[in-house]
Amino acid sequence: LPDFPFSGPNGPTSPKDFLGKPYLLTVWATWCVPCRKAFPETVKMAKAYADKGVVVVSLCFDDPVKGQVPDKVKEFLVKQDAQFENLVSSLDISEEGAEAFGIANGALPHFKIYGKDGKLFKVFESGEDKEFTHEEIEAAVKAALKAK
């Protein structure tokens, strides 16, 4: 599992903290309209699979303000009732940030599902001629749950 450079409300967090559980990383930003439209479905999925051990983490690419989470991000997450780990990248979604997180062309939203073993299970990328549905993401989460 890659050790992404991000920090959450309780300080630095690593995906390695989630080993042993399937893990869905949703990468988004408040300025990304498709991200804002997709986010409520991610919240529903997080609630539906929390008792099955699935960890959902959102990674926001809004620019931190003096190292802090921007108010617009906090307000969005509260409004969405996002009761899972919500992180803000210390990098922006420039070439550096996109490369660090393995996001093709920096296109958002972006979803990665990791298996219980911490290995990448499935990626859903945005971009030209790249479409996916939340049903496809949910099917991949279910498959990751069943995998050893």
PDB file of C-alpha atoms in Angstrom, residues 12-103:
ATOM      1  CA  PRO A  12      -0.674  12.527   9.801  1.00  0.00           C
ATOM      2  CA  THR A  13      -2.490   9.437   8.529  1.00  0.00           C
ATOM      3  CA  SER A  14      -1.229   6.569   6.425  1.00  0.00           C
ATOM      4  CA  PRO A  15      -3.221   4.070   4.366  1.00  0.00           C
ATOM      5  CA  LYS A  16      -1.115   1.427   6.120  1.00  0.00           C
ATOM      6  CA  ASP A  17      -3.338   2.117   9.145  1.00  0.00           C
ATOM      7  CA  PHE A  18      -6.138   0.309   7.276  1.00  0.00           C
ATOM      8  CA  LEU A  19      -4.372  -2.981   6.472  1.00  0.00           C
ATOM      9  CA  GLY A  20      -6.659  -5.983   6.944  1.00  0.00           C
ATOM     10  CA  LYS A  21      -9.739  -4.174   5.635  1.00  0.00           C
ATOM     11  CA  PRO A  22     -10.897  -3.309   2.137  1.00  0.00           C
ATOM     12  CA  TYR A  23     -10.268   0.368   1.619  1.00  0.00           C
ATOM     13  CA  LEU A  24     -11.907   2.821  -0.797  1.00  0.00           C
ATOM     14  CA  LEU A  25     -10.069   6.052  -1.513  1.00  0.00           C
ATOM     15  CA  THR A  26     -12.130   8.753  -3.186  1.00  0.00           C
ATOM     16  CA  VAL A  27     -10.130  11.700  -4.509  1.00  0.00           C
ATOM     17  CA  TRP A  28     -12.062  14.924  -5.089  1.00  0.00           C
ATOM     18  CA  ALA A  29     -12.166  18.714  -4.728  1.00  0.00           C
ATOM     19  CA  THR A  30     -14.928  21.230  -3.974  1.00  0.00           C
ATOM     20  CA  TRP A  31     -14.237  23.009  -7.283  1.00  0.00           C
ATOM     21  CA  CYS A  32     -14.859  19.747  -9.214  1.00  0.00           C
ATOM     22  CA  VAL A  33     -18.551  19.558 -10.203  1.00  0.00           C
ATOM     23  CA  PRO A  34     -18.521  15.793 -11.000  1.00  0.00           C
ATOM     24  CA  CYS A  35     -16.850  15.228  -7.611  1.00  0.00           C
ATOM     25  CA  ARG A  36     -19.571  17.120  -5.760  1.00  0.00           C
ATOM     26  CA  LYS A  37     -22.242  15.173  -7.656  1.00  0.00           C
ATOM     27  CA  ALA A  38     -20.600  11.803  -6.878  1.00  0.00           C
ATOM     28  CA  PHE A  39     -19.862  12.472  -3.212  1.00  0.00           C
ATOM     29  CA  PRO A  40     -23.358  11.697  -1.818  1.00  0.00           C
ATOM     30  CA  GLU A  41     -23.138   8.214  -3.393  1.00  0.00           C
ATOM     31  CA  THR A  42     -19.791   7.683  -1.678  1.00  0.00           C
ATOM     32  CA  VAL A  43     -21.358   8.690   1.657  1.00  0.00           C
ATOM     33  CA  LYS A  44     -24.188   6.170   1.105  1.00  0.00           C
ATOM     34  CA  MET A  45     -21.675   3.453   0.288  1.00  0.00           C
ATOM     35  CA  ALA A  46     -19.591   4.266   3.370  1.00  0.00           C
ATOM     36  CA  LYS A  47     -22.666   3.937   5.592  1.00  0.00           C
ATOM     37  CA  ALA A  48     -23.835   0.736   3.884  1.00  0.00           C
ATOM     38  CA  TYR A  49     -20.481  -1.038   4.230  1.00  0.00           C
ATOM     39  CA  ALA A  50     -19.110   0.342   7.520  1.00  0.00           C
ATOM     40  CA  ASP A  51     -20.395  -2.642   9.510  1.00  0.00           C
ATOM     41  CA  LYS A  52     -18.770  -5.002   6.978  1.00  0.00           C
ATOM     42  CA  GLY A  53     -15.342  -3.528   7.713  1.00  0.00           C
ATOM     43  CA  VAL A  54     -14.903  -1.403   4.594  1.00  0.00           C
ATOM     44  CA  VAL A  55     -12.879   1.744   5.237  1.00  0.00           C
ATOM     45  CA  VAL A  56     -13.758   4.804   3.159  1.00  0.00           C
ATOM     46  CA  VAL A  57     -11.324   7.695   2.998  1.00  0.00           C
ATOM     47  CA  SER A  58     -11.852  10.913   1.100  1.00  0.00           C
ATOM     48  CA  LEU A  59      -8.824  12.842  -0.069  1.00  0.00           C
ATOM     49  CA  CYS A  60      -9.546  16.426  -1.016  1.00  0.00           C
ATOM     50  CA  PHE A  61      -7.320  18.433  -3.332  1.00  0.00           C
ATOM     51  CA  ASP A  62      -8.524  21.882  -2.272  1.00  0.00           C
ATOM     52  CA  ASP A  63      -5.513  23.971  -1.283  1.00  0.00           C
ATOM     53  CA  PRO A  64      -4.888  23.925   2.479  1.00  0.00           C
ATOM     54  CA  VAL A  65      -5.076  27.406   4.003  1.00  0.00           C
ATOM     55  CA  LYS A  66      -1.995  27.915   6.185  1.00  0.00           C
ATOM     56  CA  GLY A  67      -1.827  24.132   6.639  1.00  0.00           C
ATOM     57  CA  GLN A  68      -5.465  23.941   7.750  1.00  0.00           C
ATOM     58  CA  VAL A  69      -8.527  22.417   6.093  1.00  0.00           C
ATOM     59  CA  PRO A  70     -10.373  25.173   4.193  1.00  0.00           C
ATOM     60  CA  ASP A  71     -13.764  26.169   5.627  1.00  0.00           C
ATOM     61  CA  LYS A  72     -15.530  25.367   2.345  1.00  0.00           C
ATOM     62  CA  VAL A  73     -14.259  21.776   2.604  1.00  0.00           C
ATOM     63  CA  LYS A  74     -15.398  21.450   6.233  1.00  0.00           C
ATOM     64  CA  GLU A  75     -18.822  22.895   5.354  1.00  0.00           C
ATOM     65  CA  PHE A  76     -19.221  20.537   2.394  1.00  0.00           C
ATOM     66  CA  LEU A  77     -18.300  17.479   4.481  1.00  0.00           C
ATOM     67  CA  VAL A  78     -20.706  18.450   7.271  1.00  0.00           C
ATOM     68  CA  LYS A  79     -23.510  19.064   4.777  1.00  0.00           C
ATOM     69  CA  GLN A  80     -22.827  15.663   3.190  1.00  0.00           C
ATOM     70  CA  ASP A  81     -22.708  13.944   6.627  1.00  0.00           C
ATOM     71  CA  ALA A  82     -19.371  12.376   5.670  1.00  0.00           C
ATOM     72  CA  GLN A  83     -18.776  10.215   8.753  1.00  0.00           C
ATOM     73  CA  PHE A  84     -15.501   8.708   7.581  1.00  0.00           C
ATOM     74  CA  GLU A  85     -11.863   9.757   7.376  1.00  0.00           C
ATOM     75  CA  ASN A  86     -11.630  12.980   5.378  1.00  0.00           C
ATOM     76  CA  LEU A  87      -8.184  14.187   4.464  1.00  0.00           C
ATOM     77  CA  VAL A  88      -6.718  17.141   2.590  1.00  0.00           C
ATOM     78  CA  SER A  89      -3.657  16.585   0.443  1.00  0.00           C
ATOM     79  CA  SER A  90      -0.590  18.618   1.282  1.00  0.00           C
ATOM     80  CA  LEU A  91       0.021  18.693  -2.501  1.00  0.00           C
ATOM     81  CA  ASP A  92      -2.195  20.279  -5.123  1.00  0.00           C
ATOM     82  CA  ILE A  93      -3.481  18.340  -8.136  1.00  0.00           C
ATOM     83  CA  SER A  94      -0.632  19.605 -10.299  1.00  0.00           C
ATOM     84  CA  GLU A  95       1.713  17.200 -11.999  1.00  0.00           C
ATOM     85  CA  GLU A  96       3.461  16.613  -8.649  1.00  0.00           C
ATOM     86  CA  GLY A  97       0.251  15.808  -6.768  1.00  0.00           C
ATOM     87  CA  ALA A  98      -1.168  13.685  -9.571  1.00  0.00           C
ATOM     88  CA  GLU A  99       2.068  11.712  -9.800  1.00  0.00           C
ATOM     89  CA  ALA A 100       2.341  11.234  -6.020  1.00  0.00           C
ATOM     90  CA  PHE A 101      -1.157   9.749  -5.873  1.00  0.00           C
ATOM     91  CA  GLY A 102      -1.078   7.945  -9.226  1.00  0.00           C
ATOM     92  CA  ILE A 103      -3.927   9.965 -10.764  1.00  0.00           C
TER      93      ILE A 103
END
